Amino acid sequence: MRELRGIGASPGGAAGPVYRLAPPPALPPLVEPVDPEAEKTAVRAAVLAVAADLTRRADTALEATAAEVLRAQVMMAQDETLIDAADIAIDGGADAPHAITDVLAGHRAVFEAAGGYLAERVSDLDDLRDRLVAACLGQPMPGVPDPGHPYLLIARDLAPADTAGLEPAMVLGLVTAEGGPTSHTAILARTLGIPAVVRCAGILDVADGALASLDGASGVVVAGVSAETVTTVNADRLAEIERRARSHGPGRTADGHPVALLANIGSARDITGEVEGVGLFRTELLYLDRVDPPSHEEQVAAYRDVFAALPGRKVVVRTLDAGADKPLPFLRLADEPNPALGVRGLRVARQAPSVLTAQLAAIAAAAAATDADVWVMAPMVATVAEAAAFTESCREHGLPTAGVMIEVPAAALRASQLMCHADFLSVGTNDLSQYTFAADRMCGDLADLLDPWQPALIALLASCAAAGVEAGKPVGVCGESAADPSFALVLAGLGITSLSMAPRSIPAVRESLAAHTVNECRQIAEAALAAPSPEAARAAAAGASRQLRFGDGVSVR
Ligand code: PEP
Ligand code: MG
């Protein structure tokens, strides 16, 4: 048996034979084409075939996020400039596969040089190149294997096209050698409920068919396990899924202290099962890949779809969070050396105020047409003045419940003052970690700094929660940290009033809260706050939890 360590990216245990992603096609030696026109036709045919295949995958993708990523890839494939550049390469002596490879290598260099979100899209471009070359060579599309039985998928990294087509019934778990905890592989695995480990060095040395197990919470992968282990791990997982499917009802601690468990969504399609409400409706999907902003009617329809699905329940709509890792072409934002520190989130309203006011008007119109309890919040608020201006604008549009996200340390430090204007706060721990630790959230190599158990992040969360308690106003958390069942205890103990996460993560968090009293959560939070490192914070919280539950020491009941 061999133990490998990666980063847990999607919780749960899984075991089975491993199979790797079908390799990309090997580029044959260049042969100067005798008929350049035939090569140009081959490029066009490859584009048509690949775009059709990706569109089919997008249409059948189970998740809205996956579908959007695939449609973005279709747009890249159909980009006229790609075909024009391939024609020029063919006129220069390349055959179709080499022309495609050369042109996409140029695009790749531009994406890499841009850094941030675009650099993360490099794997989408590589995937597109492999698909187009395979189509030119008449080879099958590279990608997910189909051994005819459930298995663990291993890969260097996964392209969105691969992840979107994953069937949770067949792919029991996945392990990648590269990628980070905020890469699309990790986010989609979490959305699909497939246990996953990323950045697992050595996984590609494990032979196809070998039995392995993975723990998507701790990031531990064991290669060479027995058939009995495979049966036990998968039976445990199944029992856990079945037990959680039966769990329902609002989030509460063992002694009935309410902590609302809300869903993070990008569109109405993401609302699965019974949810207490939506704690983060990311509205960027509506604006992606467009040259013009969506019309009032289009926006109203999209918001109404979501509100109508949740009558009487809370829906927190986040206004457009453009820029940095979410570039939106229609805004024509200037190139910046540090986009994450530039004009993004609410700051876009400085340059394009009408985009925000048009969105607020559309949210208000959709809210008026349904019975949902609509709350609105702005991303990337840094100052009290920004909070005051935003909440005032919401009220002018007839939106009575207006809040702000805490994603910038400056805002966390002034949480009490923000509360003089805002009706609620919602902490976006993904960005708050990035800005507190000056560590790009897209950078897998800095994952240790982006760990929500970092005591400095917990301290900022504590002061936001305390500001909420003092003001008698709600303070929620809607970053990825809210989905960690152990960290949820810390958050509840600090006084956070709601946790918002991918709907599939809710049952595990509900279960964790239900097993502890609010006083136990407070002691767990204190233990984590006092720890000198994330490892110590985790251990202290786990120790406090065990001690409290098994009466091994201090009892708080
Ligand atoms: C966050 O930053 O934690 C957050 C929820 O927003 P996003 O991940 O969309 O930036
Ligand atoms: Mg954010």
Coordinates of C-alpha atoms and ligand atoms in Angstrom, one line a residue:
M1 CA 0.0 0.0 0.0
R2 CA 1.2 3.5 -0.8
E3 CA -0.2 6.6 0.9
L4 CA -0.2 9.8 -1.3
R5 CA -1.2 13.2 -0.1
G6 CA -3.1 15.9 -2.0
I7 CA -5.6 18.7 -1.1
G8 CA -9.1 17.6 -0.3
A9 CA -11.3 19.4 -2.8
S10 CA -14.7 17.7 -2.5
P11 CA -15.6 15.8 0.7
G12 CA -16.5 12.1 0.9
G13 CA -14.8 8.7 0.7
A14 CA -14.5 6.6 -2.5
A15 CA -12.6 3.6 -3.6
G16 CA -12.2 1.4 -6.7
P17 CA -9.9 0.7 -9.6
V18 CA -8.3 3.8 -11.1
Y19 CA -8.4 4.7 -14.7
R20 CA -6.8 7.7 -16.3
L21 CA -8.2 10.2 -18.8
A22 CA -7.8 9.1 -22.5
P23 CA -4.5 10.6 -23.6
P24 CA -4.6 13.6 -26.1
P25 CA -3.7 12.7 -29.7
A26 CA 0.0 12.7 -30.6
L27 CA 0.8 15.2 -33.3
P28 CA 2.2 13.3 -36.3
P29 CA 5.3 14.8 -38.1
L30 CA 4.5 17.7 -40.3
V31 CA 3.9 16.9 -43.9
E32 CA 3.7 19.9 -46.2
P33 CA 0.2 19.7 -47.7
V34 CA -0.2 19.0 -51.4
D35 CA -3.7 20.4 -51.3
P36 CA -3.9 23.4 -48.9
E37 CA -7.6 23.9 -49.6
A38 CA -8.3 20.4 -48.4
E39 CA -6.5 21.2 -45.1
K40 CA -8.6 24.4 -44.7
T41 CA -11.7 22.3 -45.2
A42 CA -10.4 19.8 -42.6
V43 CA -10.0 22.7 -40.0
R44 CA -13.6 23.8 -40.7
A45 CA -15.0 20.3 -40.4
A46 CA -13.0 19.8 -37.1
V47 CA -14.4 23.0 -35.7
L48 CA -18.0 22.0 -36.6
A49 CA -17.6 18.5 -35.2
V50 CA -16.0 19.7 -31.9
A51 CA -18.5 22.6 -31.4
A52 CA -21.4 20.2 -32.0
D53 CA -19.9 17.7 -29.5
L54 CA -19.3 20.3 -26.8
T55 CA -22.8 21.8 -27.4
R56 CA -24.3 18.4 -26.9
R57 CA -22.4 18.0 -23.7
A58 CA -23.5 21.5 -22.6
D59 CA -27.1 20.7 -23.3
T60 CA -27.0 17.5 -21.3
A61 CA -24.7 18.8 -18.5
L62 CA -26.4 18.3 -15.1
E63 CA -25.1 21.6 -13.7
A64 CA -25.6 25.1 -15.0
T65 CA -22.0 26.1 -14.2
A66 CA -20.7 23.1 -16.2
A67 CA -22.9 24.1 -19.1
E68 CA -21.7 27.7 -19.1
V69 CA -18.1 26.6 -19.1
L70 CA -18.7 24.3 -22.1
R71 CA -20.5 27.1 -24.0
A72 CA -17.6 29.4 -23.4
Q73 CA -15.4 26.6 -25.0
V74 CA -17.8 26.4 -28.0
M75 CA -17.4 30.2 -28.5
M76 CA -13.6 29.8 -28.4
A77 CA -13.8 27.1 -31.1
Q78 CA -16.1 29.1 -33.3
D79 CA -14.0 32.2 -33.1
E80 CA -13.6 33.4 -36.7
T81 CA -10.1 34.7 -35.9
L82 CA -9.0 31.1 -35.1
I83 CA -10.1 29.9 -38.5
D84 CA -8.5 32.9 -40.3
A85 CA -5.2 32.3 -38.4
A86 CA -5.3 28.6 -39.3
D87 CA -5.8 29.5 -43.0
I88 CA -2.7 31.7 -42.8
A89 CA -0.7 28.9 -41.1
I90 CA -1.8 26.5 -43.9
D91 CA -0.8 29.0 -46.6
G92 CA 2.6 29.1 -44.8
G93 CA 3.0 25.3 -45.2
A94 CA 1.3 23.7 -42.2
D95 CA -1.2 20.9 -42.4
A96 CA -4.5 21.1 -40.5
P97 CA -3.4 19.6 -37.1
H98 CA -0.2 21.7 -37.0
A99 CA -2.1 24.8 -38.0
I100 CA -4.6 24.4 -35.2
T101 CA -1.8 23.6 -32.7
D102 CA 0.3 26.7 -33.7
V103 CA -2.7 29.0 -33.6
L104 CA -3.9 27.8 -30.2
A105 CA -0.3 28.0 -28.8
G106 CA -0.4 31.7 -29.6
H107 CA -3.8 32.1 -27.8
R108 CA -2.3 30.1 -24.9
A109 CA 0.6 32.5 -24.5
V110 CA -1.7 35.5 -24.4
F111 CA -3.9 33.8 -21.7
E112 CA -0.9 32.9 -19.7
A113 CA 0.6 36.4 -19.9
A114 CA -2.7 37.8 -18.8
G115 CA -2.6 35.8 -15.5
G116 CA -5.5 35.4 -13.1
Y117 CA -8.7 34.0 -14.4
L118 CA -7.5 33.8 -18.0
A119 CA -4.4 31.8 -17.0
E120 CA -6.8 29.4 -15.3
R121 CA -8.6 29.0 -18.7
V122 CA -5.4 27.7 -20.3
S123 CA -6.5 24.1 -19.7
D124 CA -9.7 24.9 -21.6
L125 CA -7.6 26.0 -24.6
D126 CA -5.4 22.9 -24.4
D127 CA -8.5 20.7 -24.3
L128 CA -9.9 22.4 -27.3
R129 CA -6.7 21.9 -29.2
D130 CA -6.6 18.2 -28.4
R131 CA -10.2 17.8 -29.5
L132 CA -9.7 19.7 -32.8
V133 CA -6.5 17.8 -33.6
A134 CA -8.2 14.4 -32.8
A135 CA -11.1 15.4 -35.1
C136 CA -8.6 16.3 -37.9
L137 CA -6.8 12.9 -37.4
G138 CA -10.1 11.0 -37.3
Q139 CA -9.3 9.8 -33.8
P140 CA -11.8 9.5 -30.9
M141 CA -12.3 12.5 -28.6
P142 CA -9.8 12.4 -25.8
G143 CA -11.3 12.4 -22.4
V144 CA -13.1 10.4 -19.7
P145 CA -12.6 6.6 -20.0
D146 CA -15.6 4.2 -20.0
P147 CA -14.4 0.9 -18.5
G148 CA -18.0 -0.3 -18.1
H149 CA -18.0 -0.3 -14.3
P150 CA -17.6 2.3 -11.5
Y151 CA -14.1 3.6 -11.1
L152 CA -11.8 6.4 -9.7
L153 CA -10.8 8.8 -12.4
I154 CA -7.2 10.1 -12.3
A155 CA -5.7 12.8 -14.4
R156 CA -3.1 15.5 -14.6
D157 CA -6.0 18.0 -14.5
L158 CA -9.5 17.9 -15.9
A159 CA -10.9 20.2 -18.6
P160 CA -14.4 21.5 -18.1
A161 CA -15.6 19.3 -21.0
D162 CA -14.5 16.2 -19.1
T163 CA -15.8 17.3 -15.7
A164 CA -19.2 18.2 -17.1
G165 CA -19.7 14.8 -18.7
L166 CA -18.8 12.9 -15.4
E167 CA -21.5 10.6 -14.3
P168 CA -21.5 10.3 -10.5
A169 CA -22.8 6.7 -10.8
M170 CA -19.7 5.7 -12.8
V171 CA -17.0 8.1 -11.5
L172 CA -16.9 7.3 -7.8
G173 CA -14.2 9.9 -7.1
L174 CA -11.4 11.8 -8.8
V175 CA -7.8 12.6 -8.2
T176 CA -5.7 15.1 -10.1
A177 CA -2.0 15.7 -10.0
E178 CA -2.4 19.4 -10.6
G179 CA -5.2 22.0 -10.2
G180 CA -6.1 23.9 -7.0
P181 CA -8.9 23.9 -4.5
T182 CA -10.6 26.8 -6.3
S183 CA -10.1 25.4 -9.9
H184 CA -13.2 24.6 -11.9
T185 CA -12.4 20.8 -11.4
A186 CA -12.8 21.3 -7.6
I187 CA -15.8 23.5 -7.8
L188 CA -17.6 21.2 -10.3
A189 CA -16.7 18.1 -8.3
R190 CA -18.3 19.7 -5.3
T191 CA -21.4 20.7 -7.2
L192 CA -21.7 17.1 -8.6
G193 CA -21.1 15.6 -5.2
I194 CA -18.1 13.6 -6.4
P195 CA -15.4 13.1 -3.7
A196 CA -12.1 14.7 -5.1
V197 CA -8.5 15.3 -4.2
V198 CA -6.4 17.8 -6.2
R199 CA -2.6 18.4 -6.4
C200 CA -1.8 14.8 -5.5
A201 CA 1.8 14.2 -6.6
G202 CA 2.5 10.7 -7.6
I203 CA -1.1 9.8 -8.6
L204 CA -0.1 9.4 -12.3
D205 CA 2.4 6.7 -11.3
V206 CA -0.5 4.4 -10.2
A207 CA -1.3 1.9 -12.9
D208 CA -4.7 1.7 -14.6
G209 CA -6.9 -0.9 -12.9
A210 CA -5.0 -0.7 -9.5
L211 CA -7.3 -0.4 -6.5
A212 CA -7.2 2.8 -4.5
S213 CA -9.2 4.8 -2.0
L214 CA -9.5 8.5 -1.4
D215 CA -10.7 10.8 1.3
G216 CA -11.9 14.1 -0.2
A217 CA -11.9 15.9 3.1
S218 CA -8.3 15.1 4.3
G219 CA -6.8 14.8 0.8
V220 CA -5.3 11.3 1.6
V221 CA -5.2 8.8 -1.3
V222 CA -4.1 5.2 -0.7
A223 CA -3.0 3.1 -3.7
G224 CA -3.0 -0.7 -3.5
V225 CA -5.9 -1.2 -1.1
S226 CA -7.7 -4.6 -0.9
A227 CA -11.0 -5.5 -2.6
E228 CA -12.5 -5.6 0.9
T229 CA -11.5 -2.0 1.6
V230 CA -13.1 -1.0 -1.7
T231 CA -16.4 -2.6 -0.7
T232 CA -16.3 -1.1 2.8
V233 CA -15.5 2.4 1.7
N234 CA -18.2 2.5 -0.9
A235 CA -20.8 0.9 1.4
D236 CA -20.0 3.6 4.0
R237 CA -20.3 6.3 1.4
L238 CA -23.7 4.9 0.2
A239 CA -25.0 4.7 3.7
E240 CA -23.9 8.2 4.3
I241 CA -25.6 9.5 1.1
E242 CA -28.8 7.7 2.0
R243 CA -28.8 8.9 5.6
R244 CA -28.2 12.5 4.4
A245 CA -30.9 12.3 1.8
R246 CA -33.3 11.7 4.6
S247 CA -32.1 14.6 6.6
H248 CA -34.2 17.7 6.2
G249 CA -35.5 20.8 8.1
P250 CA -33.9 24.1 9.0
G251 CA -30.3 24.3 10.4
R252 CA -30.3 24.1 14.2
T253 CA -27.8 23.2 16.9
A254 CA -28.7 20.3 19.2
D255 CA -30.4 22.7 21.6
G256 CA -32.4 24.5 18.8
H257 CA -30.2 27.5 18.2
P258 CA -31.1 28.5 14.5
V259 CA -28.3 28.8 11.9
A260 CA -30.0 29.1 8.5
L261 CA -28.6 26.8 5.8
L262 CA -28.9 28.5 2.5
A263 CA -27.9 27.7 -1.1
N264 CA -25.3 29.3 -3.4
I265 CA -26.7 29.3 -6.9
G266 CA -26.0 30.8 -10.3
S267 CA -29.4 30.3 -11.8
A268 CA -32.8 28.7 -11.1
R269 CA -31.4 25.3 -12.3
D270 CA -29.1 25.1 -9.3
I271 CA -31.9 25.0 -6.8
T272 CA -32.1 21.3 -6.0
G273 CA -34.3 19.8 -3.4
E274 CA -35.9 21.6 -0.4
V275 CA -33.8 24.6 0.7
E276 CA -34.4 27.2 3.4
G277 CA -33.5 29.8 0.9
V278 CA -30.7 31.2 -1.2
G279 CA -27.8 33.0 0.6
L280 CA -25.8 33.8 -2.6
F281 CA -27.4 34.2 -6.0
R282 CA -24.3 34.9 -8.2
T283 CA -25.7 37.0 -11.1
E284 CA -22.6 37.0 -13.3
L285 CA -23.9 34.0 -15.4
L286 CA -26.3 36.3 -17.1
Y287 CA -23.6 38.7 -18.2
L288 CA -20.9 36.2 -19.3
D289 CA -19.6 36.2 -22.8
R290 CA -21.7 39.1 -24.0
V291 CA -20.8 42.3 -25.9
D292 CA -23.9 44.1 -24.6
P293 CA -25.5 44.0 -21.1
P294 CA -28.6 41.8 -20.8
S295 CA -31.9 43.8 -21.4
H296 CA -34.2 44.7 -18.5
E297 CA -36.7 42.0 -19.6
E298 CA -34.0 39.4 -19.8
Q299 CA -32.8 40.2 -16.3
V300 CA -36.3 40.3 -14.9
A301 CA -37.1 36.9 -16.4
A302 CA -33.9 35.3 -14.9
Y303 CA -34.4 36.8 -11.4
R304 CA -38.1 35.9 -11.5
D305 CA -37.3 32.3 -12.3
V306 CA -35.3 32.1 -9.1
F307 CA -37.7 34.1 -6.9
A308 CA -40.7 32.1 -8.1
A309 CA -39.1 28.9 -7.1
L310 CA -38.8 30.1 -3.5
P311 CA -42.1 31.6 -2.4
G312 CA -42.0 33.1 1.1
R313 CA -38.3 32.2 1.4
K314 CA -35.2 34.4 1.5
V315 CA -33.2 35.0 -1.6
V316 CA -30.0 37.1 -1.3
V317 CA -29.1 38.5 -4.7
R318 CA -25.6 39.7 -5.2
T319 CA -25.2 42.5 -7.7
L320 CA -22.8 42.0 -10.5
D321 CA -19.3 40.9 -9.4
A322 CA -17.3 41.7 -12.5
G323 CA -13.6 42.0 -13.0
A324 CA -10.5 40.0 -11.8
D325 CA -11.4 36.3 -11.9
K326 CA -14.7 37.1 -13.5
P327 CA -13.9 39.3 -16.6
L328 CA -17.0 40.5 -18.5
P329 CA -16.2 41.7 -22.0
F330 CA -19.2 44.1 -22.4
L331 CA -17.9 46.4 -19.6
R332 CA -14.7 47.0 -21.6
L333 CA -12.7 47.5 -18.4
A334 CA -9.2 48.7 -19.0
D335 CA -6.3 46.2 -18.6
E336 CA -4.8 46.5 -15.1
P337 CA -1.6 45.2 -13.8
N338 CA -3.3 43.7 -10.7
P339 CA -6.9 43.1 -11.7
A340 CA -7.8 41.6 -8.3
L341 CA -6.8 44.9 -6.7
G342 CA -8.5 46.9 -9.4
V343 CA -11.9 47.9 -10.7
R344 CA -14.0 44.9 -9.7
G345 CA -17.2 44.1 -7.9
L346 CA -19.0 47.3 -6.6
R347 CA -16.1 49.4 -7.9
V348 CA -17.4 48.9 -11.5
A349 CA -20.3 51.2 -10.6
R350 CA -17.8 54.1 -10.4
Q351 CA -17.2 53.7 -14.1
A352 CA -20.6 52.3 -15.2
P353 CA -23.2 53.3 -12.7
S354 CA -26.1 52.5 -15.0
V355 CA -25.2 48.8 -15.0
L356 CA -25.8 48.7 -11.2
T357 CA -29.0 50.9 -11.3
A358 CA -30.4 48.8 -14.2
Q359 CA -29.7 45.7 -12.3
L360 CA -31.4 47.0 -9.1
A361 CA -34.4 48.1 -11.2
A362 CA -34.7 44.6 -12.7
I363 CA -34.3 42.9 -9.3
A364 CA -37.0 45.1 -7.9
A365 CA -39.4 44.4 -10.8
A366 CA -38.9 40.7 -10.4
A367 CA -39.3 40.9 -6.6
A368 CA -42.6 42.7 -7.0
A369 CA -43.9 40.0 -9.3
T370 CA -43.2 37.1 -6.8
D371 CA -43.6 36.3 -3.0
A372 CA -39.9 35.6 -2.3
D373 CA -38.2 37.6 0.5
V374 CA -35.6 39.4 -1.7
W375 CA -32.4 40.7 -0.1
V376 CA -29.7 42.5 -2.1
M377 CA -26.0 42.8 -1.4
A378 CA -23.0 44.3 -3.1
P379 CA -19.6 42.5 -3.6
M380 CA -16.2 44.0 -2.8
V381 CA -17.3 46.8 -0.5
A382 CA -14.3 48.4 1.2
T383 CA -15.6 51.5 3.0
V384 CA -18.6 52.8 5.0
A385 CA -19.3 55.4 2.3
E386 CA -19.6 52.6 -0.3
A387 CA -22.0 50.7 2.0
A388 CA -24.1 53.8 2.6
A389 CA -24.3 54.7 -1.1
F390 CA -25.2 51.2 -2.1
T391 CA -27.9 50.6 0.5
E392 CA -29.4 54.0 -0.2
S393 CA -29.6 53.2 -3.9
C394 CA -31.3 49.8 -3.1
R395 CA -33.9 51.6 -1.0
E396 CA -34.5 54.2 -3.8
H397 CA -35.3 51.2 -6.0
G398 CA -37.8 49.9 -3.6
L399 CA -35.6 47.1 -2.3
P400 CA -36.0 47.2 1.5
T401 CA -33.4 44.7 2.7
A402 CA -29.9 45.9 1.6
G403 CA -26.6 44.5 2.8
V404 CA -22.9 44.2 1.8
M405 CA -20.4 41.5 1.4
I406 CA -17.4 41.4 3.6
E407 CA -14.5 40.4 1.3
V408 CA -12.0 43.1 2.0
P409 CA -10.2 43.3 5.4
A410 CA -10.9 47.1 5.5
A411 CA -14.7 46.3 5.6
A412 CA -14.2 43.5 8.2
L413 CA -12.4 46.0 10.4
R414 CA -15.3 48.5 10.2
A415 CA -18.1 45.9 10.4
S416 CA -19.9 47.8 13.1
Q417 CA -19.9 51.1 11.2
L418 CA -21.1 49.3 8.0
M419 CA -24.0 48.0 10.1
C420 CA -25.2 51.5 10.6
H421 CA -26.3 51.4 7.0
A422 CA -26.5 47.8 6.0
D423 CA -29.3 45.5 7.1
F424 CA -27.0 42.5 7.0
L425 CA -23.5 41.4 6.2
S426 CA -22.4 38.3 4.3
V427 CA -18.8 37.3 4.6
G428 CA -17.2 36.0 1.3
T429 CA -14.4 34.0 2.8
N430 CA -12.9 33.1 -0.6
D431 CA -12.0 36.8 -1.3
L432 CA -11.6 37.7 2.3
S433 CA -8.8 35.0 2.6
Q434 CA -7.3 36.2 -0.7
Y435 CA -7.0 39.8 0.5
T436 CA -6.1 39.1 4.1
F437 CA -3.2 36.9 3.2
A438 CA -2.3 38.7 -0.1
A439 CA -2.5 35.3 -1.8
D440 CA -4.2 34.9 -5.2
R441 CA -7.2 32.6 -4.7
M442 CA -6.4 31.0 -8.1
C443 CA -2.9 30.0 -7.0
G444 CA -2.9 26.3 -5.9
D445 CA 0.6 26.7 -4.6
L446 CA -0.6 29.1 -1.9
A447 CA -3.5 26.9 -0.8
D448 CA -2.1 26.8 2.8
L449 CA -2.6 30.6 3.1
L450 CA -6.1 30.3 1.7
D451 CA -7.1 27.8 4.3
P452 CA -10.2 29.1 6.2
W453 CA -8.8 27.7 9.4
Q454 CA -6.1 30.3 9.4
P455 CA -6.6 32.0 12.8
A456 CA -6.3 35.5 11.3
L457 CA -9.3 34.8 9.1
I458 CA -11.2 33.4 12.1
A459 CA -10.4 36.6 14.0
L460 CA -11.9 38.7 11.2
L461 CA -15.0 36.5 11.1
A462 CA -15.3 36.8 14.9
S463 CA -15.3 40.6 14.8
C464 CA -17.9 40.6 12.0
A465 CA -20.1 38.2 13.9
A466 CA -19.7 40.3 17.1
A467 CA -20.7 43.5 15.2
G468 CA -23.9 41.7 14.0
V469 CA -24.7 40.5 17.6
E470 CA -24.2 44.0 18.9
A471 CA -26.4 45.6 16.1
G472 CA -29.0 42.8 16.3
K473 CA -28.6 42.2 12.6
P474 CA -27.8 39.0 10.6
V475 CA -24.2 38.2 9.6
G476 CA -23.9 35.2 7.2
V477 CA -21.0 33.4 5.5
C478 CA -21.3 32.5 1.8
G479 CA -17.7 31.5 0.9
E480 CA -16.6 27.9 0.4
S481 CA -15.7 27.7 4.2
A482 CA -19.4 27.5 5.1
A483 CA -19.6 24.1 3.5
D484 CA -17.0 22.5 5.8
P485 CA -19.0 20.7 8.5
S486 CA -16.4 21.3 11.2
F487 CA -15.8 24.9 10.3
A488 CA -19.5 25.4 10.4
L489 CA -19.4 24.8 14.2
V490 CA -16.7 27.5 14.5
L491 CA -18.9 29.9 12.5
A492 CA -22.0 29.1 14.6
G493 CA -20.0 29.5 17.8
L494 CA -18.8 32.9 16.7
G495 CA -22.4 34.1 16.2
I496 CA -22.7 33.8 12.4
T497 CA -26.5 33.5 11.7
S498 CA -26.6 31.8 8.3
L499 CA -24.3 29.6 6.2
S500 CA -24.7 29.5 2.4
M501 CA -23.1 26.7 0.2
A502 CA -23.6 24.4 -2.8
P503 CA -27.0 22.7 -2.1
R504 CA -25.3 19.2 -1.9
S505 CA -23.1 20.3 1.0
I506 CA -26.1 21.3 3.2
P507 CA -27.0 17.8 4.7
A508 CA -23.5 17.3 6.1
V509 CA -23.4 20.7 7.7
R510 CA -27.0 20.3 9.0
E511 CA -25.9 17.0 10.7
S512 CA -22.8 18.5 12.2
L513 CA -24.7 21.4 13.8
A514 CA -27.4 19.1 15.0
A515 CA -24.8 17.1 17.0
H516 CA -23.6 20.1 19.0
T517 CA -25.2 22.6 21.3
V518 CA -24.6 26.3 20.8
N519 CA -22.4 26.4 23.9
E520 CA -20.3 23.6 22.5
C521 CA -20.0 25.5 19.2
R522 CA -18.8 28.6 21.2
Q523 CA -16.1 26.5 23.0
I524 CA -15.0 25.0 19.6
A525 CA -14.8 28.6 18.2
E526 CA -12.7 29.8 21.2
A527 CA -10.4 26.8 20.8
A528 CA -9.9 27.6 17.1
L529 CA -9.4 31.3 17.7
A530 CA -6.8 30.8 20.3
A531 CA -4.7 28.4 18.0
P532 CA -1.5 29.6 16.5
S533 CA -1.9 27.9 13.1
P534 CA -4.6 26.3 10.8
E535 CA -3.4 22.8 11.8
A536 CA -3.6 23.7 15.5
A537 CA -7.0 25.4 15.0
R538 CA -8.4 22.2 13.3
A539 CA -6.9 20.0 16.0
A540 CA -8.1 22.3 18.8
A541 CA -11.6 22.4 17.3
A542 CA -11.7 18.6 16.8
G543 CA -10.3 18.1 20.3
A544 CA -12.9 20.4 21.8
S545 CA -15.7 18.7 19.8
R546 CA -14.6 15.2 21.0
Q547 CA -14.1 16.3 24.5
L548 CA -17.5 17.9 24.7
R549 CA -19.4 15.1 23.0
F550 CA -17.8 12.3 24.9
G551 CA -17.7 14.0 28.3
D552 CA -13.9 13.5 28.4
G553 CA -13.1 16.5 30.5
V554 CA -15.0 19.8 30.8
S555 CA -18.7 19.5 30.3
V556 CA -20.7 22.5 29.2
R557 CA -24.2 21.1 29.4
Ligands
PEP1 C1 -16.4 34.9 -1.8 O1 -15.5 35.6 -2.2 O2 -16.2 34.2 -0.8 C2 -17.7 34.7 -2.5 C3 -18.6 34.0 -2.0 O3 -17.7 35.3 -3.8 P1 -17.1 34.7 -5.1 O4 -16.5 33.3 -4.8 O5 -18.2 34.6 -6.1 O6 -16.0 35.7 -5.4
MG2 MG -16.1 37.1 -3.8

